[in-house]
Amino acid sequence: MNRTEAERYIAEKYGVSPEYPWLSSPLHGVFRHESNRKWFAIIMNISGSKLGLQNNELIDIMNVKCDQLLIGSLLGQRGFFPAYHMNKSNWISIALDGSAEDDTVRWLIDMSFAATLPKLCRKKPKAESRTGRISRMEQYFDTLHQAVQCNKASISNDASLQSMLSELTAYYENGQWLEDYEADERGELPSELKRGVLSQDGVYNLLYDIRQD
């Protein structure tokens, strides 16, 4: 994923465009929540040597907020570096040069967006449509699946991941999953709706993997 693709993803999913607050660094773009003005991502153009690379070529990077346990695992993968110019315990730098997997970059943007939301905004709405519920569970399913792939131990040590796991487990066990699955079988769901969470084997295998030592 390059800089343009990352900015497009954020714009299309969250409706946020970058702000450029530094005249001395016109290519440093900050992405904020409208409600609390907190950053959830910042894209910068810096020398590779500032990341510990053996060259001075300019490179686009993106800093996102990340779970501390996940940071250790990600730093062992191509395209990830200790957060440049930010708290290295809670943020990580991603090279926007195609070296990091696109799905992982999108997942980390989503995680950072969720981690920096105002607390009141993190509560699910009182009334939720069927498609809204499926979309929310799909996001939990994808996030937990990525966490298992990167560092399963992070799930038991991260309150937000634990909350997602509890809601996904309840969804699977309390009959809501079956209602949504049957609605899909009747052709009542939009064709463009992402619905991997409605795969019984997919959810079962994920929950089984998480519960294994």
Short mmCIF file of C-alpha atoms in Angstrom, two decimals:
data_model
loop_
_atom_site.label_atom_id
_atom_site.label_comp_id
_atom_site.label_asym_id
_atom_site.label_seq_id
_atom_site.Cartn_x
_atom_site.Cartn_y
_atom_site.Cartn_z
CA MET A 1 0.00 0.00 0.00
CA ASN A 2 1.35 3.42 -0.90
CA ARG A 3 0.52 6.86 0.50
CA THR A 4 -2.26 7.57 -2.00
CA GLU A 5 -3.93 4.22 -1.32
CA ALA A 6 -3.75 4.72 2.46
CA GLU A 7 -5.26 8.19 2.22
CA ARG A 8 -7.99 6.89 -0.09
CA TYR A 9 -8.85 4.07 2.34
CA ILE A 10 -9.18 6.50 5.25
CA ALA A 11 -11.24 8.94 3.18
CA GLU A 12 -13.62 6.27 1.86
CA LYS A 13 -14.12 4.45 5.18
CA TYR A 14 -14.01 7.32 7.68
CA GLY A 15 -14.59 10.44 5.61
CA VAL A 16 -11.42 12.06 6.95
CA SER A 17 -8.89 14.04 4.91
CA PRO A 18 -5.37 14.87 6.11
CA GLU A 19 -4.53 18.17 7.79
CA TYR A 20 -1.09 19.72 7.24
CA PRO A 21 -0.27 21.66 10.42
CA TRP A 22 3.50 22.12 9.91
CA LEU A 23 4.71 24.68 7.39
CA SER A 24 8.24 23.32 7.70
CA SER A 25 7.03 19.80 6.85
CA PRO A 26 4.32 20.25 4.19
CA LEU A 27 4.12 16.51 3.44
CA HIS A 28 3.31 15.54 7.05
CA GLY A 29 -0.46 14.90 7.09
CA VAL A 30 -2.46 14.28 10.28
CA PHE A 31 -5.77 12.39 10.40
CA ARG A 32 -8.06 13.34 13.31
CA HIS A 33 -11.42 12.39 14.75
CA GLU A 34 -13.87 15.22 14.25
CA SER A 35 -15.36 14.72 17.72
CA ASN A 36 -12.31 14.84 19.98
CA ARG A 37 -9.64 16.01 17.50
CA LYS A 38 -7.37 13.12 18.49
CA TRP A 39 -4.97 11.78 15.90
CA PHE A 40 -5.51 8.24 14.72
CA ALA A 41 -2.90 8.34 11.95
CA ILE A 42 -0.13 10.56 10.65
CA ILE A 43 1.60 10.18 7.29
CA MET A 44 5.12 11.57 6.93
CA ASN A 45 7.85 11.74 4.31
CA ILE A 46 11.25 11.16 5.96
CA SER A 47 14.74 9.90 5.27
CA GLY A 48 15.11 6.14 5.45
CA SER A 49 18.08 6.59 7.79
CA LYS A 50 15.68 7.88 10.46
CA LEU A 51 14.13 4.41 10.52
CA GLY A 52 17.51 2.71 10.75
CA LEU A 53 17.72 1.92 7.04
CA GLN A 54 21.05 2.06 5.28
CA ASN A 55 20.10 4.89 2.94
CA ASN A 56 18.98 8.51 2.96
CA GLU A 57 16.24 8.15 0.37
CA LEU A 58 12.92 9.71 1.30
CA ILE A 59 10.16 7.29 2.21
CA ASP A 60 6.48 7.73 3.09
CA ILE A 61 5.52 6.23 6.45
CA MET A 62 2.36 6.15 8.53
CA ASN A 63 2.19 6.11 12.32
CA VAL A 64 -0.82 4.43 13.93
CA LYS A 65 -1.74 3.63 17.53
CA CYS A 66 -1.28 -0.06 18.24
CA ASP A 67 -1.60 -2.59 21.05
CA GLN A 68 1.71 -2.90 22.91
CA LEU A 69 1.89 -6.69 22.57
CA LEU A 70 1.19 -6.54 18.85
CA ILE A 71 3.99 -4.04 18.31
CA GLY A 72 6.62 -6.61 19.27
CA SER A 73 5.30 -9.11 16.74
CA LEU A 74 4.86 -6.55 13.95
CA LEU A 75 8.41 -5.25 14.30
CA GLY A 76 9.62 -8.65 13.14
CA GLN A 77 7.78 -8.24 9.83
CA ARG A 78 8.80 -6.36 6.70
CA GLY A 79 7.63 -2.76 6.53
CA PHE A 80 7.24 -2.10 10.28
CA PHE A 81 9.48 0.08 12.44
CA PRO A 82 9.52 1.59 15.95
CA ALA A 83 7.32 4.68 15.84
CA TYR A 84 9.22 7.63 14.42
CA HIS A 85 9.01 10.74 16.60
CA MET A 86 6.17 9.29 18.74
CA ASN A 87 5.67 7.04 21.77
CA LYS A 88 7.17 3.71 20.72
CA SER A 89 5.17 1.80 23.34
CA ASN A 90 1.79 2.71 21.84
CA TRP A 91 2.49 3.65 18.22
CA ILE A 92 4.18 1.98 15.28
CA SER A 93 5.52 3.23 11.93
CA ILE A 94 4.48 1.50 8.70
CA ALA A 95 6.42 1.95 5.46
CA LEU A 96 4.05 2.95 2.68
CA ASP A 97 6.15 1.34 -0.03
CA GLY A 98 4.29 -1.93 -0.53
CA SER A 99 6.50 -3.94 1.84
CA ALA A 100 3.75 -4.35 4.48
CA GLU A 101 0.69 -6.46 3.62
CA ASP A 102 -2.24 -4.26 2.55
CA ASP A 103 -4.76 -6.16 4.71
CA THR A 104 -2.55 -5.70 7.76
CA VAL A 105 -2.19 -1.97 7.09
CA ARG A 106 -5.97 -1.56 6.77
CA TRP A 107 -6.51 -3.58 9.95
CA LEU A 108 -4.05 -1.40 11.88
CA ILE A 109 -5.71 1.79 10.62
CA ASP A 110 -9.06 0.45 11.84
CA MET A 111 -7.55 -0.54 15.19
CA SER A 112 -6.00 2.90 15.64
CA PHE A 113 -9.26 4.63 14.72
CA ALA A 114 -11.15 2.53 17.30
CA ALA A 115 -8.49 2.99 19.99
CA THR A 116 -8.63 6.79 19.76
CA LEU A 117 -12.41 7.21 19.69
CA PRO A 118 -14.13 9.01 22.58
CA LYS A 119 -15.30 6.43 25.11
CA LEU A 120 -18.98 7.20 24.54
CA CYS A 121 -18.55 6.54 20.81
CA ARG A 122 -17.24 3.03 21.43
CA LYS A 123 -20.60 1.80 22.72
CA LYS A 124 -22.74 0.02 20.17
CA PRO A 125 -25.97 1.82 19.27
CA LYS A 126 -29.17 0.95 21.14
CA ALA A 127 -30.99 0.07 17.94
CA GLU A 128 -29.06 -1.78 15.27
CA SER A 129 -30.16 -3.09 11.90
CA ARG A 130 -29.41 -6.62 10.80
CA THR A 131 -26.85 -5.43 8.24
CA GLY A 132 -25.28 -3.14 10.85
CA ARG A 133 -24.95 -6.03 13.28
CA ILE A 134 -23.41 -8.28 10.64
CA SER A 135 -20.97 -5.54 9.62
CA ARG A 136 -19.95 -4.99 13.23
CA MET A 137 -19.46 -8.70 13.86
CA GLU A 138 -17.55 -8.96 10.58
CA GLN A 139 -15.15 -6.28 11.82
CA TYR A 140 -14.69 -8.14 15.12
CA PHE A 141 -14.16 -11.40 13.23
CA ASP A 142 -11.49 -9.85 10.97
CA THR A 143 -9.74 -8.04 13.84
CA LEU A 144 -9.57 -11.19 16.01
CA HIS A 145 -8.42 -13.28 13.06
CA GLN A 146 -5.58 -10.83 12.41
CA ALA A 147 -4.67 -10.85 16.12
CA VAL A 148 -4.45 -14.66 16.09
CA GLN A 149 -2.15 -14.51 13.07
CA CYS A 150 0.12 -11.81 14.55
CA ASN A 151 0.15 -12.55 18.27
CA LYS A 152 -2.58 -14.64 19.88
CA ALA A 153 -1.37 -13.71 23.36
CA SER A 154 -2.44 -10.12 22.75
CA ILE A 155 -6.11 -11.14 22.88
CA SER A 156 -6.00 -12.13 26.54
CA ASN A 157 -4.14 -8.95 27.47
CA ASP A 158 -6.14 -6.38 25.52
CA ALA A 159 -9.47 -5.20 26.91
CA SER A 160 -10.82 -4.12 23.52
CA LEU A 161 -9.98 -7.49 21.91
CA GLN A 162 -11.52 -9.30 24.89
CA SER A 163 -14.69 -7.26 24.46
CA MET A 164 -14.84 -8.15 20.75
CA LEU A 165 -14.32 -11.83 21.59
CA SER A 166 -17.11 -11.78 24.19
CA GLU A 167 -19.56 -10.14 21.78
CA LEU A 168 -18.64 -12.45 18.91
CA THR A 169 -19.01 -15.53 21.13
CA ALA A 170 -22.41 -14.33 22.38
CA TYR A 171 -23.50 -13.59 18.79
CA TYR A 172 -22.60 -17.15 17.80
CA GLU A 173 -24.23 -18.78 20.83
CA ASN A 174 -27.38 -16.74 21.50
CA GLY A 175 -29.19 -17.39 18.23
CA GLN A 176 -28.51 -14.07 16.49
CA TRP A 177 -25.94 -15.70 14.20
CA LEU A 178 -28.49 -18.33 13.13
CA GLU A 179 -31.14 -15.66 12.45
CA ASP A 180 -28.71 -13.74 10.24
CA TYR A 181 -27.53 -16.92 8.50
CA GLU A 182 -31.12 -17.90 7.67
CA ALA A 183 -31.86 -14.38 6.41
CA ASP A 184 -28.86 -14.71 4.10
CA GLU A 185 -30.12 -18.08 2.87
CA ARG A 186 -33.47 -16.43 2.05
CA GLY A 187 -31.67 -13.78 -0.01
CA GLU A 188 -32.63 -10.92 2.31
CA LEU A 189 -29.15 -9.40 2.64
CA PRO A 190 -27.55 -6.92 0.21
CA SER A 191 -25.26 -8.66 -2.27
CA GLU A 192 -22.39 -6.25 -1.53
CA LEU A 193 -22.48 -6.93 2.23
CA LYS A 194 -19.30 -8.61 3.47
CA ARG A 195 -20.49 -11.67 5.43
CA GLY A 196 -17.55 -13.97 6.19
CA VAL A 197 -18.72 -14.05 9.81
CA LEU A 198 -21.78 -16.04 8.68
CA SER A 199 -19.56 -19.00 7.82
CA GLN A 200 -20.15 -21.42 10.68
CA ASP A 201 -16.81 -23.14 10.14
CA GLY A 202 -15.02 -19.78 10.02
CA VAL A 203 -16.34 -18.61 13.40
CA TYR A 204 -15.96 -22.04 15.00
CA ASN A 205 -12.35 -22.38 13.83
CA LEU A 206 -11.50 -18.87 15.04
CA LEU A 207 -12.94 -19.46 18.51
CA TYR A 208 -11.22 -22.86 18.67
CA ASP A 209 -7.84 -21.34 17.72
CA ILE A 210 -8.18 -18.60 20.36
CA ARG A 211 -9.00 -21.08 23.11
CA GLN A 212 -6.01 -23.30 22.39
CA ASP A 213 -2.93 -22.91 24.60
#
